[in-house]
Short mmCIF file of C-alpha atoms in Angstrom, two decimals:
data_model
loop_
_atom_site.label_atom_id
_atom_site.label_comp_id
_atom_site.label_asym_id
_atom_site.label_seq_id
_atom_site.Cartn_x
_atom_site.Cartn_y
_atom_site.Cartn_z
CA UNK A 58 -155.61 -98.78 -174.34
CA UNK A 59 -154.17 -98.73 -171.03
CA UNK A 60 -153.47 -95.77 -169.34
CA UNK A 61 -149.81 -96.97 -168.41
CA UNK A 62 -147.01 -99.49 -169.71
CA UNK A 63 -144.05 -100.44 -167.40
CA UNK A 64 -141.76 -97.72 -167.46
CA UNK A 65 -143.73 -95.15 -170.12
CA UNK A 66 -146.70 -92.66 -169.30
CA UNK A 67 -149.46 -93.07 -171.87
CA UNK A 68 -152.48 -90.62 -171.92
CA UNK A 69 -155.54 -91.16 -170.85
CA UNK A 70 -157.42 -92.98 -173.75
CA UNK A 71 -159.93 -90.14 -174.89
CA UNK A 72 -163.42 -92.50 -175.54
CA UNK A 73 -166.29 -90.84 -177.38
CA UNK A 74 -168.48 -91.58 -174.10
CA UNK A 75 -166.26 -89.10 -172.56
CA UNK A 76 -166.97 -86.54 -174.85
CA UNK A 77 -170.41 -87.18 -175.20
CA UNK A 78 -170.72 -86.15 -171.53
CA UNK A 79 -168.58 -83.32 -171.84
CA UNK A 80 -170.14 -82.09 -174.60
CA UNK A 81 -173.40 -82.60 -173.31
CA UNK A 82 -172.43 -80.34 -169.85
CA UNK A 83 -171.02 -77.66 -171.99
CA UNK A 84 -174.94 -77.36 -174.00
CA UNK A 85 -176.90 -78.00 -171.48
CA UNK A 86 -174.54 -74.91 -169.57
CA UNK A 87 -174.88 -72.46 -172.52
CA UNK A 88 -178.29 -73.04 -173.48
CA UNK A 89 -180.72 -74.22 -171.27
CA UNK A 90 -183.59 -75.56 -171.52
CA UNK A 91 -185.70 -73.05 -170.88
CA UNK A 92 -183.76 -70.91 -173.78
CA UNK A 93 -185.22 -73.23 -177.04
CA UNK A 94 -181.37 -74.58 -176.93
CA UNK A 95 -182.62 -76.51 -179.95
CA UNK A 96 -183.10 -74.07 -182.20
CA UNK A 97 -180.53 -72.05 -180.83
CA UNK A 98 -177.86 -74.52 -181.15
CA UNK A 99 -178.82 -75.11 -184.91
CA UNK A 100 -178.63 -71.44 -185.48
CA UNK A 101 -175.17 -71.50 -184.49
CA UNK A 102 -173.66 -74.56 -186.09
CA UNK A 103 -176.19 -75.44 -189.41
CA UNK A 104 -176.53 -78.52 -187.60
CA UNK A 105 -180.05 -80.70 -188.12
CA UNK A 106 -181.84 -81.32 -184.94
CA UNK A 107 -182.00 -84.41 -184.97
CA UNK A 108 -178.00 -84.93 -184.55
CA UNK A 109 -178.28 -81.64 -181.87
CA UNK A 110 -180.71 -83.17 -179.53
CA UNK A 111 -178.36 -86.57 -178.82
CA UNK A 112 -175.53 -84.39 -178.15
CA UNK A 113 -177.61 -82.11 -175.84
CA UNK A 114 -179.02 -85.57 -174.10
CA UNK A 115 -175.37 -87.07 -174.17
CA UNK A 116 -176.77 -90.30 -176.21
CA UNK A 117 -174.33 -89.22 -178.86
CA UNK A 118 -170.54 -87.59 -178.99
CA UNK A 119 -170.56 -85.28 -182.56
CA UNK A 120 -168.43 -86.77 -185.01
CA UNK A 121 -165.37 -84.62 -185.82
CA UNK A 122 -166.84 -82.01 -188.20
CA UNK A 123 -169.62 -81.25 -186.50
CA UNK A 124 -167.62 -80.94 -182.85
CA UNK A 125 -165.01 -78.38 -185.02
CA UNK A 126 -168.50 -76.55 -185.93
CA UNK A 127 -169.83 -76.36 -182.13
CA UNK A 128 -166.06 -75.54 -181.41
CA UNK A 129 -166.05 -72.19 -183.42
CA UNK A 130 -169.57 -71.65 -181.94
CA UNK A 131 -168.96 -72.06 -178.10
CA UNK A 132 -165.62 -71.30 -176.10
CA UNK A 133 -165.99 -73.66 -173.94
CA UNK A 134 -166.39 -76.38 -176.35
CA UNK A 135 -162.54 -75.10 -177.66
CA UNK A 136 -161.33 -74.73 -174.26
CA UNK A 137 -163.08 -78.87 -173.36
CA UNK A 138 -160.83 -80.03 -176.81
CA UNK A 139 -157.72 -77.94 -175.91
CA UNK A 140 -157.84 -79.18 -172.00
CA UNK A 141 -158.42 -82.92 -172.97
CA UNK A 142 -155.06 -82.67 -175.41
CA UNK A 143 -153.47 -81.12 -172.42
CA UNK A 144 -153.01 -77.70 -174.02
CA UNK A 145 -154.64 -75.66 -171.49
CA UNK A 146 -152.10 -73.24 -172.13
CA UNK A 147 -153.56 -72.39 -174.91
CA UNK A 148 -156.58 -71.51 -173.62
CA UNK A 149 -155.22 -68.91 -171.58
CA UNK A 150 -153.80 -67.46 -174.54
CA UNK A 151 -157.18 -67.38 -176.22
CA UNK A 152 -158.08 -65.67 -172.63
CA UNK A 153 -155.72 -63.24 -172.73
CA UNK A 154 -156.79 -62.18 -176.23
CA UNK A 155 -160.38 -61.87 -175.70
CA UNK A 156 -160.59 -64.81 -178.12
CA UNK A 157 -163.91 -66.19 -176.15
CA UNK A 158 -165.75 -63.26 -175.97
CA UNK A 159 -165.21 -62.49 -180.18
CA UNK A 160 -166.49 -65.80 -180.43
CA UNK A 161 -169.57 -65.43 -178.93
CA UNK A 162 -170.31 -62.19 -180.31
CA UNK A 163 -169.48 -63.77 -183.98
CA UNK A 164 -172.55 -66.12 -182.72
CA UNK A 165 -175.62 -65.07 -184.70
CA UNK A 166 -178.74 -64.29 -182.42
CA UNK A 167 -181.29 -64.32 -184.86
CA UNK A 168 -182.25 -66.22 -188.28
CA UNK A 169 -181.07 -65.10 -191.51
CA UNK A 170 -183.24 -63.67 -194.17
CA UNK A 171 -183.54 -65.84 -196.96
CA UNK A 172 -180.68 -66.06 -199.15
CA UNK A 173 -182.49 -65.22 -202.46
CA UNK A 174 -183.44 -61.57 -200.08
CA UNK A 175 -180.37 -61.47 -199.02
CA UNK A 176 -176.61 -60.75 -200.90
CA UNK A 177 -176.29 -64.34 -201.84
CA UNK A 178 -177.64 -65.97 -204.13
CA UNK A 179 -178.21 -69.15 -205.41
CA UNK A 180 -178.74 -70.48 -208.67
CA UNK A 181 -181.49 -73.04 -210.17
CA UNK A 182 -181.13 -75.02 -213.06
CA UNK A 183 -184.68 -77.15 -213.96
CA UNK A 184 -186.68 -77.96 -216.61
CA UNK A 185 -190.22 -78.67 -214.98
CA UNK A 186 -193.71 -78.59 -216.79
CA UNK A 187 -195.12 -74.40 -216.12
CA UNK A 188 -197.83 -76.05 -214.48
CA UNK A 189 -196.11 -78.17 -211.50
CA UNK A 190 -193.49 -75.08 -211.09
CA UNK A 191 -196.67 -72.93 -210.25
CA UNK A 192 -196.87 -75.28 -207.18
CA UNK A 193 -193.22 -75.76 -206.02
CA UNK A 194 -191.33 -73.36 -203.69
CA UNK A 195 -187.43 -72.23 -204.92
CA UNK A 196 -186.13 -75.04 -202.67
CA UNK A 197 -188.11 -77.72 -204.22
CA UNK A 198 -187.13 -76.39 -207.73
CA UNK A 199 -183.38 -76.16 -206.61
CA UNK A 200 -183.49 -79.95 -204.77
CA UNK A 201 -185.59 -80.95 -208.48
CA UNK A 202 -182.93 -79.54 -210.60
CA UNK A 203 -179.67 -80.91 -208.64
CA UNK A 204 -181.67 -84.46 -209.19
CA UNK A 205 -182.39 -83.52 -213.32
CA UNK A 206 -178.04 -82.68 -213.18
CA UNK A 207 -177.09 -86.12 -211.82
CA UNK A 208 -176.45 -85.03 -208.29
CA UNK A 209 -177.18 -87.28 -205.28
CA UNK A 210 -179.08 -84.94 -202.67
CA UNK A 211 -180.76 -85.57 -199.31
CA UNK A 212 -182.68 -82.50 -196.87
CA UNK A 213 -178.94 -82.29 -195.16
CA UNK A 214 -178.04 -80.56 -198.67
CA UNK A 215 -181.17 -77.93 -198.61
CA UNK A 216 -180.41 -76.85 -194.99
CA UNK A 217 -177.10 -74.67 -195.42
CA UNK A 218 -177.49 -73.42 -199.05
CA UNK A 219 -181.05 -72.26 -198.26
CA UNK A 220 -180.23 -71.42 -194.52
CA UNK A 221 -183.57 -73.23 -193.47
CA UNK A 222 -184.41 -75.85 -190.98
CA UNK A 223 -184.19 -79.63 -191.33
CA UNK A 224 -187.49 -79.88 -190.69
CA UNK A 225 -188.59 -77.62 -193.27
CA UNK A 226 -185.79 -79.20 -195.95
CA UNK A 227 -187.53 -82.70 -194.80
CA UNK A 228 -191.02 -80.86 -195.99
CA UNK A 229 -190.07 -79.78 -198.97
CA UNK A 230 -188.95 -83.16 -199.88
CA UNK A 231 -192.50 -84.81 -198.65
CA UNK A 232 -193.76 -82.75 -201.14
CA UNK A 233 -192.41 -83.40 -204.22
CA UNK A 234 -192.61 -87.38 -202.97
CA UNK A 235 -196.44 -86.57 -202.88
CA UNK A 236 -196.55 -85.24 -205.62
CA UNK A 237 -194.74 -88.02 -207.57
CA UNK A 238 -192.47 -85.92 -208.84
CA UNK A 239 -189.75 -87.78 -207.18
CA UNK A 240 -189.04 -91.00 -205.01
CA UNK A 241 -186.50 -92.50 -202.69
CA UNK A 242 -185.12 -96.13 -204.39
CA UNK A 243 -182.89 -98.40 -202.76
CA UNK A 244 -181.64 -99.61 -199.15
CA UNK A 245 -182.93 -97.05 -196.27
CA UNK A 246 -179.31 -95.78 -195.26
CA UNK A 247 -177.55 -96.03 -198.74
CA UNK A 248 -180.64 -95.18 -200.84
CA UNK A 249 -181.19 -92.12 -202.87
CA UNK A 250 -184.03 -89.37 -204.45
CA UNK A 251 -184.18 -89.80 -207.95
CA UNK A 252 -186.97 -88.65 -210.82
CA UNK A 253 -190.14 -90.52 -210.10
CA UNK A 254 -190.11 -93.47 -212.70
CA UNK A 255 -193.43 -95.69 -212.65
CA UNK A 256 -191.13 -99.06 -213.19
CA UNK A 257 -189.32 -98.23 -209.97
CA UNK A 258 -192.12 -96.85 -208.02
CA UNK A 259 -192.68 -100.56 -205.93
CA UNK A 260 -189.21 -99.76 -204.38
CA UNK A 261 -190.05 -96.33 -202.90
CA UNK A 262 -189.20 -96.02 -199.30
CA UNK A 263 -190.53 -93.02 -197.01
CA UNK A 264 -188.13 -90.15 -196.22
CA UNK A 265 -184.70 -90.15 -195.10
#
């Protein structure tokens, strides 16, 4: 959209290039390189990796969820979405409150214990042979028994109840893929984990 029609004054289009870059700045300011921003970042939004590193390397702008997540996370990320809207004003506010500052002291600096160690808890619901539950972890039993209840679920869906990585969620999947306990059927993006079932076994794909 243009910038200006005859007689009006239109803002600035806001394209997700633009806040790819800005985004990418504002990480690449708070946590360098030389401070694991990975893993840092993911502490501080849930975030996989995978979707972290594009933003970091400004390949990718986050979609709107995720860039309210790294806004509650990072000041400067709220003060980048309230200056593009034109609301710097509102920034100051948050200034003058100390607003910033609580934010990044809300930030956590460390990894959580495990939830099942910790004050929440979460519950699983699966019937598995005493055997093959001898040689699955609580996430694997918790991913198994979602699957036994109906319920579509990927590794994004083990990372925040379980407060792991998405490497170790993608793990955990591998597996109980292994050990045919379950499969992935159907197209690569739209497909799905189900129950391993011999008759659909040729249309197994690897991990998503």
């Amino acid at each position: 959209m243009s910038c200006t029609t005859k007689g009006n004054d239109l803002p600035a289009a806001i394209t997700d290039a633009m806040v790819a870059a800005l985004v990418s700045g504002i990480l690449r300011q708070e946590q360098p390189k030389s401070d694991a921003p990975m893993k840092r970042i993911e502490l501080a939004t849930g975030v996989n990796r995978n979707s972290i590193s594009k933003w970091y390397n400004g390949s990718n702008a986050p979609k709107s969820s995720h860039l309210l997540m790294l806004a509650k996370a990072y000041p400067n990320i709220l003060r980048m979405m309230l200056e593009i809207i034109e609301r710097g004003d509102v920034w100051e506010l948050c200034v003058k409150h100390s607003i910033p500052q609580k934010m990044t002291d809300a930030r956590p600096q460390k990894p959580p214990r495990p939830s099942i160690y910790s004050d929440r808890f979460v519950s699983i619901n699966v019937v598995v042979d005493s055997l093959v539950s001898g040689q699955l972890n609580q996430r694997q039993l918790w991913f198994l028994g979602r699957l036994q209840q109906g319920i579509s679920v990927k590794a994004e869906d083990i990372v925040p109840v379980w407060r792991t990585t998405f490497r170790t969620a993608r793990r955990d999947i591998a597996g109980l893929v292994a050990a045919r306990i379950i499969c992935f059927t159907g197209a690569r993006k739209k497909g799905r984990y189900e129950l391993y079932d011999r008759r659909k076994a040729g249309n197994k794909h690897d991990l998503q």
